[in-house]
Short mmCIF file of C-alpha atoms in Angstrom, two decimals:
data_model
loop_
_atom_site.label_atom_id
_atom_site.label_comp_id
_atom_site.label_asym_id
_atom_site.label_seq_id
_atom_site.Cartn_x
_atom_site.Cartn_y
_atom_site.Cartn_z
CA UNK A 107 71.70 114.34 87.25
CA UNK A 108 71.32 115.98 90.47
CA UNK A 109 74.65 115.09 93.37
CA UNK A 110 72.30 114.11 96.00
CA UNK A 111 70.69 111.61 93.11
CA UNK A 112 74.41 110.94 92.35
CA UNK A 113 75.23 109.33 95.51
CA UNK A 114 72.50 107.41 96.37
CA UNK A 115 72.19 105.83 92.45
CA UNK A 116 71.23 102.11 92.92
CA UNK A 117 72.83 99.12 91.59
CA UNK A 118 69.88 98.50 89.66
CA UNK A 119 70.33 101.60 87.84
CA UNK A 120 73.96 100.69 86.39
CA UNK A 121 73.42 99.53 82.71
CA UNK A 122 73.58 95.66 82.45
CA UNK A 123 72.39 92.84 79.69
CA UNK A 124 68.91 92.09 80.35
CA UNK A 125 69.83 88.36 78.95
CA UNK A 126 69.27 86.50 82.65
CA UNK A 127 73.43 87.67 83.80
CA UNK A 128 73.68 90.69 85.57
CA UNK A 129 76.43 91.54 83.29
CA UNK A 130 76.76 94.85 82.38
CA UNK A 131 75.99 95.69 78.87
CA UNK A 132 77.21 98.90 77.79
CA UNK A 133 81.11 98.75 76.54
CA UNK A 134 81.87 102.57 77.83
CA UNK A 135 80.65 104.60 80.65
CA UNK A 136 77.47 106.69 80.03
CA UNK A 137 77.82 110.68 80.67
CA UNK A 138 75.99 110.07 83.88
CA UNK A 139 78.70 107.30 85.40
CA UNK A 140 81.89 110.19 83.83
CA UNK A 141 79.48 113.07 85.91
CA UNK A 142 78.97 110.87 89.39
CA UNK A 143 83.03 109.82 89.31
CA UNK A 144 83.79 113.56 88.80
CA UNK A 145 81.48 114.39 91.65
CA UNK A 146 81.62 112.08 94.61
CA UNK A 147 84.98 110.35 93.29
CA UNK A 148 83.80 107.19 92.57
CA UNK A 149 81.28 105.08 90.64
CA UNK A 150 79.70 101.32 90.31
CA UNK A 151 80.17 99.54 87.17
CA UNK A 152 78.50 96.33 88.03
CA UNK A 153 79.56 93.06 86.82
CA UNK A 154 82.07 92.63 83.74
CA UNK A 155 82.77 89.13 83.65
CA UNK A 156 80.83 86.23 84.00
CA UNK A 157 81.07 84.45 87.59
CA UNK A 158 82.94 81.38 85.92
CA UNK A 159 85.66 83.83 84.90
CA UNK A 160 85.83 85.55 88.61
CA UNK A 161 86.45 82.02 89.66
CA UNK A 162 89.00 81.09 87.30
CA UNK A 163 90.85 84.65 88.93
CA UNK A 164 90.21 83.41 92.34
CA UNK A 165 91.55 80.28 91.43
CA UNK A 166 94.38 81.44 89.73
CA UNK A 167 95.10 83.54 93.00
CA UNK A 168 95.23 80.37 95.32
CA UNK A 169 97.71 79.02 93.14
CA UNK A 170 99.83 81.99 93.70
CA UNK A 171 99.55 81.99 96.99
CA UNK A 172 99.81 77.72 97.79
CA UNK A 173 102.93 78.40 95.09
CA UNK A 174 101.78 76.15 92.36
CA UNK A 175 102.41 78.77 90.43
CA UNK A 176 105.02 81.17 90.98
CA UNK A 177 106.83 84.12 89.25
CA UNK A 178 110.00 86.03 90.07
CA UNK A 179 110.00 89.39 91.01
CA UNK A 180 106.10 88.99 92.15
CA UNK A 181 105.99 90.48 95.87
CA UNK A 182 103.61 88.91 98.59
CA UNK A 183 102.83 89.63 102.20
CA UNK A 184 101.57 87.21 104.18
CA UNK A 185 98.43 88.21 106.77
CA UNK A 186 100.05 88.27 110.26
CA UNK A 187 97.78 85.60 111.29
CA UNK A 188 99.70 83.43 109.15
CA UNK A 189 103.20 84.11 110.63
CA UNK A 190 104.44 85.23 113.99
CA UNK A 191 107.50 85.22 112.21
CA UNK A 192 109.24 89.17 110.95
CA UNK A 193 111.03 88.27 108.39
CA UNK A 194 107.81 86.38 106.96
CA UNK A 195 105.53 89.20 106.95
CA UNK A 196 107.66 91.56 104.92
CA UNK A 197 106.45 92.85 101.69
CA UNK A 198 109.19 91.42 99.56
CA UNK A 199 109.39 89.74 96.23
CA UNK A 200 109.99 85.87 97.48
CA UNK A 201 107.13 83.21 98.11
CA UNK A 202 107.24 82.96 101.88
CA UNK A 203 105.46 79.33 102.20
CA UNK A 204 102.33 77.35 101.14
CA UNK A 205 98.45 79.67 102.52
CA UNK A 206 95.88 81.01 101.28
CA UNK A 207 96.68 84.16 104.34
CA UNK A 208 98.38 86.29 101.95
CA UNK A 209 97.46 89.55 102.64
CA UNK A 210 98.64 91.01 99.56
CA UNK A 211 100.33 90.34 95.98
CA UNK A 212 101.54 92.50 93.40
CA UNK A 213 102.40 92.67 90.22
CA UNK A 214 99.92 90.79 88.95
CA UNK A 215 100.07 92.05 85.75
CA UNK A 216 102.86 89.13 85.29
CA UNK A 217 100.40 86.74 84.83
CA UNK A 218 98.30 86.00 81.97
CA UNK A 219 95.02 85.77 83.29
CA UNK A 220 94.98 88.59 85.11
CA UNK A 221 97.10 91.05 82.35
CA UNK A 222 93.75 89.87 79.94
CA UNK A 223 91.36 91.19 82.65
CA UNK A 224 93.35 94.40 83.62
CA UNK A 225 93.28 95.11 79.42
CA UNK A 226 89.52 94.61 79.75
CA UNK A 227 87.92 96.48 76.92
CA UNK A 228 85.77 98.76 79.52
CA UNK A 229 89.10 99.20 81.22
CA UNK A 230 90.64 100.62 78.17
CA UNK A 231 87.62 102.62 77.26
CA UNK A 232 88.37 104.20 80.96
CA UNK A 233 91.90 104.76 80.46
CA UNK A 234 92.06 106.31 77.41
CA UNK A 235 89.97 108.62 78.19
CA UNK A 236 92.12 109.78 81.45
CA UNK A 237 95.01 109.00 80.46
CA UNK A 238 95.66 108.48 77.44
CA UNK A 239 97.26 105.78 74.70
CA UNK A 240 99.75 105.17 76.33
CA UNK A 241 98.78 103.44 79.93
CA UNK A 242 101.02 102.11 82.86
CA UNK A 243 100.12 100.56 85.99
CA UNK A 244 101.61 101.48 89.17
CA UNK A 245 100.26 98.55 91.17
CA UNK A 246 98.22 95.71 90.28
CA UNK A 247 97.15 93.85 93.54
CA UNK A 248 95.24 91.30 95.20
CA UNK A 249 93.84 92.23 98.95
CA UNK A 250 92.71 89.80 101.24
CA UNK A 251 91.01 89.22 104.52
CA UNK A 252 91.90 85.73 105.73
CA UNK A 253 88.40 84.57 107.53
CA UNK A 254 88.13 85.84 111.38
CA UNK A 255 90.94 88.40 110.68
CA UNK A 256 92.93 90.02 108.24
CA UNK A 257 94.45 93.61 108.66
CA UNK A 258 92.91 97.11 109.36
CA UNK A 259 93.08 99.52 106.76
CA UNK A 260 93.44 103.11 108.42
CA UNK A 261 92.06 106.00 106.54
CA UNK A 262 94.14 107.33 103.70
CA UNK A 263 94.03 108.66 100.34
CA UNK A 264 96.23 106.61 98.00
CA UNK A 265 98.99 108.28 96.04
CA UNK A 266 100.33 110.34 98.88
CA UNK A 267 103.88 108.92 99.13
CA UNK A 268 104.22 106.96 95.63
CA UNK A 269 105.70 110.92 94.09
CA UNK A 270 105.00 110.06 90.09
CA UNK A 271 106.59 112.61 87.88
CA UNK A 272 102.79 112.16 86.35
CA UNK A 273 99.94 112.31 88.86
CA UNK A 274 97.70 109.24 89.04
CA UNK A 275 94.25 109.30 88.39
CA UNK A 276 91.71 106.34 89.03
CA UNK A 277 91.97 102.97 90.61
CA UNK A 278 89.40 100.35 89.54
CA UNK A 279 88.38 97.80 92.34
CA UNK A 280 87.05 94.02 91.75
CA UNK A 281 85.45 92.03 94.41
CA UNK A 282 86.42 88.43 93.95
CA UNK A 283 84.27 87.87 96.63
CA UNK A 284 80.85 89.23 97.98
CA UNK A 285 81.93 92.58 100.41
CA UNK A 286 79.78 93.33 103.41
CA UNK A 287 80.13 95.17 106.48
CA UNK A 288 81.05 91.99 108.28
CA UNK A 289 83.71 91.26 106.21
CA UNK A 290 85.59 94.76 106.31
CA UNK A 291 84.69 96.35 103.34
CA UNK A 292 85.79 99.00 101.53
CA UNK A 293 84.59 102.37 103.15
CA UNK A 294 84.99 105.65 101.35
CA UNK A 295 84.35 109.28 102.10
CA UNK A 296 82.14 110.89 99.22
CA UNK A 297 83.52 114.09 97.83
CA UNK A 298 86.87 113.51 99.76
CA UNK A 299 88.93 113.37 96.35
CA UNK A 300 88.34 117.77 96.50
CA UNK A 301 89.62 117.69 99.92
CA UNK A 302 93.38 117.02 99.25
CA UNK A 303 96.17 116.31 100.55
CA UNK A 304 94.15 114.45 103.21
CA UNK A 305 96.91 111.61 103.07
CA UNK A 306 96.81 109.86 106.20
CA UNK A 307 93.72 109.80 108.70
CA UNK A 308 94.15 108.34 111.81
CA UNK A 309 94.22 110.70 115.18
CA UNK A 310 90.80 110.94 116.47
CA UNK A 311 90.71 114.31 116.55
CA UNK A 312 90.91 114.31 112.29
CA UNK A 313 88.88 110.79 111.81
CA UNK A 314 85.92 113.03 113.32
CA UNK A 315 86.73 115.93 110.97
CA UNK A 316 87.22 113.97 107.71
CA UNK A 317 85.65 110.76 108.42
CA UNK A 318 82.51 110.77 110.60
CA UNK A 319 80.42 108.36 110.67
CA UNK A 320 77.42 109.96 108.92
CA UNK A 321 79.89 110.81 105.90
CA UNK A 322 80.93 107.11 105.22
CA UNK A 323 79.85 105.09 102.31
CA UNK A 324 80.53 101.29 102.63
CA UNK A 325 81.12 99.78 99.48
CA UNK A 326 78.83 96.24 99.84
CA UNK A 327 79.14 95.04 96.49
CA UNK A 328 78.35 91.41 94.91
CA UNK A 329 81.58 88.95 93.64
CA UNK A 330 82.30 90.32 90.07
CA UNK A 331 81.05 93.81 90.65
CA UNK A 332 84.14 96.41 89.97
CA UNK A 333 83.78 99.93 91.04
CA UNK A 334 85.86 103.01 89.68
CA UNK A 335 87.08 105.30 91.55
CA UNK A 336 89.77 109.12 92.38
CA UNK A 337 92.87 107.34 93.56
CA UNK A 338 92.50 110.66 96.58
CA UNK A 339 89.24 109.52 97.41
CA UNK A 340 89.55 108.76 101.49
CA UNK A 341 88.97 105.05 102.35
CA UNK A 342 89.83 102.51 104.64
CA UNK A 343 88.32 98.94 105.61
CA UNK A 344 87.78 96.91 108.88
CA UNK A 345 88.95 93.24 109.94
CA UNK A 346 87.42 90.12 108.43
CA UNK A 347 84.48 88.99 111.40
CA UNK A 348 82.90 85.92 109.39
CA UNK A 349 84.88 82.98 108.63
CA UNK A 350 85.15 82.93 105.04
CA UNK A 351 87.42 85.41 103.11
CA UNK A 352 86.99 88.91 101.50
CA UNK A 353 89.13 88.79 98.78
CA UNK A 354 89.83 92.16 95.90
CA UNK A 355 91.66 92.55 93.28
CA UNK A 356 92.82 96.20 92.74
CA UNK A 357 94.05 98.09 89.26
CA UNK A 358 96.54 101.84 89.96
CA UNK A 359 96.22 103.32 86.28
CA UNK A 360 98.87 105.49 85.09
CA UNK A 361 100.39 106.90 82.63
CA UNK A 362 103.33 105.07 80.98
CA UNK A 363 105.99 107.39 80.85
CA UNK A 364 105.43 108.23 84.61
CA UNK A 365 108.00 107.29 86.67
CA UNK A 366 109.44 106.99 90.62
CA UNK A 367 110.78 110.71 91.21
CA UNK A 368 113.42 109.80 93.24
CA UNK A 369 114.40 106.08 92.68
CA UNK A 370 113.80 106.64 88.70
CA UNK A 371 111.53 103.86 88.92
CA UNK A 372 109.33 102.91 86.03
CA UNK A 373 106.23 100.85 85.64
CA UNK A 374 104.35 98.09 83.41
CA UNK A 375 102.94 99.22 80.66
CA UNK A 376 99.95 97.63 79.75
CA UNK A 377 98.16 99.58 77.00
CA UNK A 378 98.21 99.68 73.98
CA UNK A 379 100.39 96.46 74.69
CA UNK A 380 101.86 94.69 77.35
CA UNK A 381 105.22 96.09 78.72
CA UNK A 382 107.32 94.67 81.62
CA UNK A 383 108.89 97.60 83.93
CA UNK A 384 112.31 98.82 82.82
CA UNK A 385 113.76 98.63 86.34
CA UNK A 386 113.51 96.54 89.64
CA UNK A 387 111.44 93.63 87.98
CA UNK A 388 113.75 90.01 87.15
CA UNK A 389 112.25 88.10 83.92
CA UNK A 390 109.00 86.82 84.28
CA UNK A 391 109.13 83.04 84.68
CA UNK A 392 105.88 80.65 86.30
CA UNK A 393 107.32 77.60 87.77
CA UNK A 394 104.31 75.20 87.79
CA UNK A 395 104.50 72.50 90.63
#
């Protein structure tokens, strides 16, 4: 398939179930989706749950975050609209108070619900392939844009200070909620993943160079659809304008034994089973209110 054909591929053309979902139907990616990620650095996937499940994620989410359900060791950071207060808008591994203004959780992977969607068959399909059997996750994390607000994502290619003793490869992105414009979402620079190390974008001088405006892609994308993509692909995102939430869940893939170069840190392992990290995570516990 031609690139230019590559990059402007329409959702219609992703393979889904022609059974009145838009869920997609094919249980691997075709040659063409492994050609267009290779490419331009990422792809669409479409829809790989049913809307009823996305709900019981975003639901699960707000219990996190109002702390009906909690677990030790998960780390939060609350959206600064939430808290004037410093000490509340650290990224540290304590629930800092009843909101749905979290601007972001991690390790996810702790809880049940969302460890069965990051093991997703599709997901494992993907991983296997670039990574391998044995498969780790560096981050699993929920973004969010509060309504009217949330925080401005420079641009950056991921990976550039995380120093893996095995390089990560993809990151696969869920919208739990529908991403426009208006609602800051994701923007990414086709091709960018070939122009490294980018790292950190954010002098004028080198937005214009790597990230002009006729270069961007913004990622709209429908609640439930997941997109694939290089974890150096360039990207940032704008502030939440409308007053309901943009909400995303995001998947780091890597390999197992890869570890922290210089703290020795070492990661979940979540294929071919479930692993807790080895090092800075407490037991897993959910207190249920």
């Amino acid at each position: 398939m031609p690139l230019m054909r590559l990059l402007h591929r329409h959702r219609e053309d992703i393979p889904m179930a022609m059974n009145g979902t838009n869920l997609r139907q094919n249980p691997e990616l075709t040659t063409a989706e492994w050609q267009e990620l290779e490419a331009i650095g990422y792809v669409r996937l479409g829809m790989i749950l049913p809307e009823g499940e996305i709900d019981r994620l975003c639901d699960r989410i707000d219990e996190i975050m109002l702390g009906k359900i909690r677990y030790e060791g998960m780390r939060m950071q609350l959206c600064p609209s939430a808290s004037k207060a410093e000490e509340m808008n650290g990224f540290t591994a304590r629930h800092k108070g009843s909101s749905l203004k979290y601007r972001k959780i991690q390790e996810l992977e702790m809880d049940p619900l969302f460890l069965k969607y990051i093991q997703h068959p599709l997901f494992r399909h993907i991983t296997r392939k670039k990574i391998g059997e044995k498969v780790g996750v560096f981050r699993s994390m929920f973004f969010n844009k509060p309504a009217e607000g949330g925080v401005p994502l420079v641009w950056h290619q991921d990976g550039r200070s995380w120093n893996l003793s095995i390089p990560e490869e993809i990151t696969i992105y869920t919208a739990l909620d529908p991403q426009t414009r208006e609602n800051g979402c994701l923007t990414v620079i086709p091709y960018s993943h070939k122009e490294c190390p980018i790292h950190t974008v954010d002098r004028e001088d080198d937005i214009q160079k790597y990230a002009p405006e006729e270069k961007r892609a913004y990622m709209e994308m429908d609640k439930g659809e997941v997109i694939l993509f290089k974890t150096k692909l360039l990207h940032s995102s704008l502030v939440n304008t409308t007053n309901r939430p943009r909400r995303a869940f995001s998947i780091a893939f890597i390999h197992a034994d890869a570890y922290q170069t210089a703290s020795g840190e070492r990661y979940p392992q979540v294929f071919p089973t479930y692993r807790a990290a080895r090092k800075n995570h407490a037991s897993v516990k959910a207190l249920n209110a």
